[in-house]
Amino acid sequence: MSFLDHLEELRWHLIRSFTAIFIIACVVFVYIKPIYDHLLIVHLDGNFVTYQFFCESFQLIGVESDFCSLTFDDKLVNIDVTGQFTMAIWTALILGLIFSFPYIIYELWRFIAPGLSPKERGKSRWFIFLASLLFFIGLLFSYYVIMPMSSYFFYNFKITDQIKNTIIAQSHISLLTNTLLGVSLVFELPLVIYFLSKLGLITPAFLRKYRKHALVVVLILAAIITPPDVASQVVVAIPIMILYQIGIVISKRVEKNLKKKLKNG
């Protein structure tokens, strides 16, 4: 295929991907009210499953916790005439992107697959499943762990009682969508390491050398998105470091296979 033919093929893959996002976004928009009521603003309910879990966990070890009597001040507010309508459209598009992620990965694979050998094409089929699995694990982790912690901290943090927090709805939804997308993409770390290792850009030795540096970066990120206590930061940092360690194992295996191919000539 010529360069222009490749561009034409890519254009159709992009069109199909955006069509999938648009269709799912339309469905989300139709059911936007129950989605908001039962999914998107439930972190502002003191009875949310995560808060109850932390409450019961602390009680088991005999430690008092604010999670057992957690309350949030007032409702979210909207100060723009078109604010709620715009927010509904934006939310629908973001959720459309999230839920169509497996199909987008499939379209990406279909674009790349013709350039692979039959053997490579067969081995690469796992990419769609693993990419989607890691993405949705990250989605669940951010929804049930990081977002509740962030809500707990930011909504209850006060410099002084003389300042009253009045939270704009758009701000809460922005925090939610950025957290869901950001963490879900971070969970793709093992696949990123795999492809960088295949390209020879990183090695297991490089990853092991900078493991301590990576831990510091992860802890800093955890401190930003969670309450400023050691327990919360560790809860967030542990799965990311596990993924980093998995990436080292993957990189080591890739390096071993590449050396074996070079040796066999």
Tab-separated table of C-alpha atoms in Angstrom:
chain	number	residue	atom	x	y	z
A	1	MET	CA	0.000	0.000	0.000
A	2	SER	CA	1.125	3.553	-0.731
A	3	PHE	CA	1.406	6.233	1.947
A	4	LEU	CA	-1.912	7.771	0.875
A	5	ASP	CA	-3.592	4.341	0.978
A	6	HIS	CA	-2.342	3.916	4.542
A	7	LEU	CA	-3.778	7.321	5.442
A	8	GLU	CA	-7.101	6.374	3.896
A	9	GLU	CA	-7.153	3.117	5.847
A	10	LEU	CA	-6.279	4.962	9.068
A	11	ARG	CA	-9.064	7.457	8.382
A	12	TRP	CA	-11.683	4.706	8.287
A	13	HIS	CA	-10.383	3.137	11.489
A	14	LEU	CA	-10.630	6.547	13.173
A	15	ILE	CA	-14.127	7.102	11.787
A	16	ARG	CA	-15.318	3.757	13.146
A	17	SER	CA	-13.702	4.479	16.537
A	18	PHE	CA	-15.320	7.928	16.810
A	19	THR	CA	-18.634	6.431	15.697
A	20	ALA	CA	-18.462	3.888	18.525
A	21	ILE	CA	-17.688	6.670	21.024
A	22	PHE	CA	-20.584	8.759	19.685
A	23	ILE	CA	-23.111	5.886	19.829
A	24	ILE	CA	-22.201	4.989	23.422
A	25	ALA	CA	-22.196	8.691	24.349
A	26	CYS	CA	-25.753	9.011	22.999
A	27	VAL	CA	-26.883	6.059	25.120
A	28	VAL	CA	-25.201	7.576	28.186
A	29	PHE	CA	-26.842	10.950	27.508
A	30	VAL	CA	-30.296	9.333	27.390
A	31	TYR	CA	-29.719	7.781	30.828
A	32	ILE	CA	-27.642	10.656	32.221
A	33	LYS	CA	-29.816	11.242	35.322
A	34	PRO	CA	-29.599	7.701	36.797
A	35	ILE	CA	-25.925	7.557	35.820
A	36	TYR	CA	-25.269	10.711	37.834
A	37	ASP	CA	-27.466	9.630	40.740
A	38	HIS	CA	-26.116	6.087	41.060
A	39	LEU	CA	-22.570	6.291	39.656
A	40	LEU	CA	-20.995	9.725	39.399
A	41	ILE	CA	-21.910	11.538	42.617
A	42	VAL	CA	-22.179	8.568	44.963
A	43	HIS	CA	-18.754	9.424	46.396
A	44	LEU	CA	-20.504	12.280	48.205
A	45	ASP	CA	-22.594	9.805	50.197
A	46	GLY	CA	-21.135	8.780	53.551
A	47	ASN	CA	-22.646	5.309	53.055
A	48	PHE	CA	-20.649	4.609	49.907
A	49	VAL	CA	-19.241	1.072	49.947
A	50	THR	CA	-15.599	2.194	50.202
A	51	TYR	CA	-16.228	4.397	53.241
A	52	GLN	CA	-18.101	1.567	54.945
A	53	PHE	CA	-15.263	-0.844	54.173
A	54	PHE	CA	-12.670	1.479	55.718
A	55	CYS	CA	-14.919	2.078	58.712
A	56	GLU	CA	-15.335	-1.645	59.402
A	57	SER	CA	-11.616	-2.310	58.768
A	58	PHE	CA	-10.540	0.292	61.305
A	59	GLN	CA	-13.083	-1.005	63.824
A	60	LEU	CA	-11.637	-4.510	63.514
A	61	ILE	CA	-8.230	-3.258	64.623
A	62	GLY	CA	-9.737	-1.046	67.331
A	63	VAL	CA	-8.956	2.310	65.722
A	64	GLU	CA	-11.434	5.180	65.573
A	65	SER	CA	-12.035	6.590	62.113
A	66	ASP	CA	-13.884	9.518	60.540
A	67	PHE	CA	-15.085	7.128	57.844
A	68	CYS	CA	-17.755	5.844	60.246
A	69	SER	CA	-19.402	9.263	60.563
A	70	LEU	CA	-18.524	10.853	57.247
A	71	THR	CA	-20.705	13.691	55.965
A	72	PHE	CA	-20.431	16.093	53.038
A	73	ASP	CA	-21.607	19.702	53.178
A	74	ASP	CA	-24.561	20.677	50.996
A	75	LYS	CA	-25.144	19.693	47.386
A	76	LEU	CA	-23.048	20.509	44.348
A	77	VAL	CA	-23.972	23.816	42.717
A	78	ASN	CA	-24.187	25.080	39.160
A	79	ILE	CA	-23.596	28.773	38.398
A	80	ASP	CA	-23.837	28.718	34.608
A	81	VAL	CA	-27.109	28.837	32.641
A	82	THR	CA	-25.914	26.144	30.221
A	83	GLY	CA	-23.680	24.456	32.807
A	84	GLN	CA	-25.693	21.300	33.445
A	85	PHE	CA	-26.422	20.717	29.752
A	86	THR	CA	-22.761	21.193	28.813
A	87	MET	CA	-21.675	18.962	31.685
A	88	ALA	CA	-24.081	16.238	30.561
A	89	ILE	CA	-22.664	16.298	27.022
A	90	TRP	CA	-19.060	16.287	28.252
A	91	THR	CA	-19.746	13.442	30.681
A	92	ALA	CA	-21.446	11.414	27.944
A	93	LEU	CA	-18.427	11.831	25.642
A	94	ILE	CA	-15.922	10.865	28.359
A	95	LEU	CA	-17.919	7.779	29.335
A	96	GLY	CA	-18.343	6.986	25.648
A	97	LEU	CA	-14.555	7.007	25.314
A	98	ILE	CA	-14.102	4.858	28.423
A	99	PHE	CA	-16.642	2.180	27.525
A	100	SER	CA	-15.593	2.006	23.875
A	101	PHE	CA	-11.917	1.529	24.817
A	102	PRO	CA	-11.822	-2.207	23.913
A	103	TYR	CA	-13.252	-1.444	20.471
A	104	ILE	CA	-10.736	1.384	19.936
A	105	ILE	CA	-7.914	-1.017	20.824
A	106	TYR	CA	-9.435	-3.525	18.369
A	107	GLU	CA	-9.435	-0.922	15.576
A	108	LEU	CA	-5.815	-0.076	16.403
A	109	TRP	CA	-4.907	-3.759	16.142
A	110	ARG	CA	-6.760	-4.083	12.812
A	111	PHE	CA	-4.725	-1.180	11.434
A	112	ILE	CA	-1.404	-2.698	12.536
A	113	ALA	CA	-2.187	-6.391	11.896
A	114	PRO	CA	-1.796	-6.386	8.065
A	115	GLY	CA	1.859	-5.390	8.513
A	116	LEU	CA	2.569	-8.379	10.749
A	117	SER	CA	3.500	-11.897	9.753
A	118	PRO	CA	0.896	-14.647	10.418
A	119	LYS	CA	2.926	-15.788	13.447
A	120	GLU	CA	3.190	-12.254	14.822
A	121	ARG	CA	-0.487	-11.641	14.148
A	122	GLY	CA	-1.447	-14.725	16.137
A	123	LYS	CA	0.723	-13.717	19.093
A	124	SER	CA	-0.549	-10.130	19.081
A	125	ARG	CA	-4.210	-11.053	19.615
A	126	TRP	CA	-3.646	-11.110	23.391
A	127	PHE	CA	-2.920	-7.376	23.193
A	128	ILE	CA	-6.612	-6.456	22.866
A	129	PHE	CA	-7.639	-8.545	25.867
A	130	LEU	CA	-4.769	-7.478	28.145
A	131	ALA	CA	-5.015	-3.783	27.238
A	132	SER	CA	-8.752	-3.812	27.967
A	133	LEU	CA	-8.324	-5.838	31.165
A	134	LEU	CA	-5.651	-3.505	32.573
A	135	PHE	CA	-7.692	-0.447	31.589
A	136	PHE	CA	-10.830	-1.626	33.403
A	137	ILE	CA	-8.873	-2.790	36.463
A	138	GLY	CA	-7.478	0.729	36.643
A	139	LEU	CA	-10.977	2.111	36.165
A	140	LEU	CA	-12.374	0.094	39.082
A	141	PHE	CA	-9.381	0.937	41.282
A	142	SER	CA	-9.739	4.670	40.625
A	143	TYR	CA	-13.525	4.551	41.135
A	144	TYR	CA	-13.577	2.529	44.360
A	145	VAL	CA	-10.276	3.606	45.954
A	146	ILE	CA	-8.728	6.810	44.645
A	147	MET	CA	-11.888	8.835	43.995
A	148	PRO	CA	-13.410	8.153	47.457
A	149	MET	CA	-10.120	9.097	49.124
A	150	SER	CA	-9.850	12.262	47.052
A	151	SER	CA	-13.450	13.214	47.815
A	152	TYR	CA	-12.966	12.493	51.520
A	153	PHE	CA	-9.886	14.691	51.695
A	154	PHE	CA	-10.752	17.628	49.431
A	155	TYR	CA	-14.355	18.018	50.615
A	156	ASN	CA	-13.397	17.971	54.295
A	157	PHE	CA	-10.168	19.957	54.156
A	158	LYS	CA	-10.454	23.462	55.607
A	159	ILE	CA	-7.824	26.100	56.239
A	160	THR	CA	-10.186	27.858	58.638
A	161	ASP	CA	-13.856	27.644	59.622
A	162	GLN	CA	-14.236	31.203	58.352
A	163	ILE	CA	-14.067	29.902	54.760
A	164	LYS	CA	-17.029	27.898	53.470
A	165	ASN	CA	-16.597	25.405	50.638
A	166	THR	CA	-19.173	25.711	47.868
A	167	ILE	CA	-18.296	23.039	45.337
A	168	ILE	CA	-19.220	23.609	41.689
A	169	ALA	CA	-20.603	20.496	40.014
A	170	GLN	CA	-18.306	20.875	37.007
A	171	SER	CA	-15.292	20.808	39.338
A	172	HIS	CA	-16.362	17.508	40.906
A	173	ILE	CA	-17.064	15.861	37.540
A	174	SER	CA	-13.743	17.124	36.179
A	175	LEU	CA	-11.933	15.562	39.143
A	176	LEU	CA	-13.826	12.307	38.618
A	177	THR	CA	-13.268	11.987	34.856
A	178	ASN	CA	-9.601	13.021	35.064
A	179	THR	CA	-9.032	10.462	37.824
A	180	LEU	CA	-10.816	7.653	35.982
A	181	LEU	CA	-9.037	8.253	32.684
A	182	GLY	CA	-5.637	9.058	34.176
A	183	VAL	CA	-5.402	6.046	36.486
A	184	SER	CA	-6.833	3.677	33.865
A	185	LEU	CA	-4.122	4.729	31.420
A	186	VAL	CA	-1.420	4.405	34.102
A	187	PHE	CA	-2.471	0.767	34.500
A	188	GLU	CA	-1.338	0.199	30.896
A	189	LEU	CA	2.242	0.501	32.223
A	190	PRO	CA	3.191	-3.187	31.682
A	191	LEU	CA	2.166	-2.997	28.009
A	192	VAL	CA	4.057	0.263	27.530
A	193	ILE	CA	7.166	-1.335	29.044
A	194	TYR	CA	6.706	-4.365	26.779
A	195	PHE	CA	6.653	-2.329	23.570
A	196	LEU	CA	9.507	-0.048	24.672
A	197	SER	CA	11.528	-3.166	25.463
A	198	LYS	CA	10.704	-4.620	22.042
A	199	LEU	CA	12.008	-1.421	20.466
A	200	GLY	CA	15.169	-1.603	22.586
A	201	LEU	CA	14.501	1.744	24.268
A	202	ILE	CA	14.538	0.329	27.805
A	203	THR	CA	16.058	-2.738	29.458
A	204	PRO	CA	15.459	-4.658	32.715
A	205	ALA	CA	18.730	-3.226	34.051
A	206	PHE	CA	17.484	0.315	33.366
A	207	LEU	CA	14.171	-0.353	35.125
A	208	ARG	CA	15.882	-1.930	38.141
A	209	LYS	CA	18.399	0.931	38.351
A	210	TYR	CA	15.654	3.584	38.497
A	211	ARG	CA	13.189	1.599	40.616
A	212	LYS	CA	13.831	3.783	43.685
A	213	HIS	CA	13.331	6.911	41.586
A	214	ALA	CA	10.068	5.481	40.260
A	215	LEU	CA	8.916	4.781	43.828
A	216	VAL	CA	9.550	8.416	44.797
A	217	VAL	CA	7.555	9.650	41.785
A	218	VAL	CA	4.686	7.287	42.597
A	219	LEU	CA	4.597	8.417	46.246
A	220	ILE	CA	4.536	12.055	45.164
A	221	LEU	CA	1.611	11.373	42.841
A	222	ALA	CA	-0.143	9.419	45.591
A	223	ALA	CA	0.344	12.331	47.998
A	224	ILE	CA	-1.289	14.699	45.485
A	225	ILE	CA	-4.399	12.625	44.776
A	226	THR	CA	-5.002	11.164	48.235
A	227	PRO	CA	-5.375	12.464	51.808
A	228	PRO	CA	-2.005	13.350	53.375
A	229	ASP	CA	-1.588	10.208	55.448
A	230	VAL	CA	0.794	7.317	54.976
A	231	ALA	CA	-1.906	4.613	54.780
A	232	SER	CA	-3.717	6.246	51.855
A	233	GLN	CA	-0.518	6.869	49.927
A	234	VAL	CA	0.577	3.268	50.363
A	235	VAL	CA	-2.810	1.973	49.178
A	236	VAL	CA	-2.415	3.934	45.939
A	237	ALA	CA	1.318	3.313	45.477
A	238	ILE	CA	1.265	-0.479	45.977
A	239	PRO	CA	-0.608	-1.486	42.780
A	240	ILE	CA	1.423	0.922	40.643
A	241	MET	CA	4.700	-0.476	41.972
A	242	ILE	CA	3.393	-4.008	41.422
A	243	LEU	CA	2.722	-3.063	37.800
A	244	TYR	CA	6.232	-1.614	37.581
A	245	GLN	CA	7.684	-4.868	38.915
A	246	ILE	CA	5.604	-6.852	36.427
A	247	GLY	CA	7.028	-4.569	33.746
A	248	ILE	CA	10.579	-5.510	34.803
A	249	VAL	CA	9.743	-9.213	34.467
A	250	ILE	CA	8.190	-8.578	31.043
A	251	SER	CA	11.186	-6.530	29.897
A	252	LYS	CA	13.543	-9.289	31.070
A	253	ARG	CA	11.610	-11.876	29.071
A	254	VAL	CA	11.598	-9.679	25.964
A	255	GLU	CA	15.352	-9.139	26.267
A	256	LYS	CA	15.899	-12.881	26.657
A	257	ASN	CA	13.845	-13.634	23.533
A	258	LEU	CA	15.679	-10.993	21.509
A	259	LYS	CA	19.077	-12.403	22.526
A	260	LYS	CA	17.866	-15.895	21.616
A	261	LYS	CA	16.806	-14.738	18.151
A	262	LEU	CA	20.126	-12.998	17.569
A	263	LYS	CA	22.002	-16.094	18.681
A	264	ASN	CA	20.012	-18.348	16.338
A	265	GLY	CA	20.760	-15.909	13.625
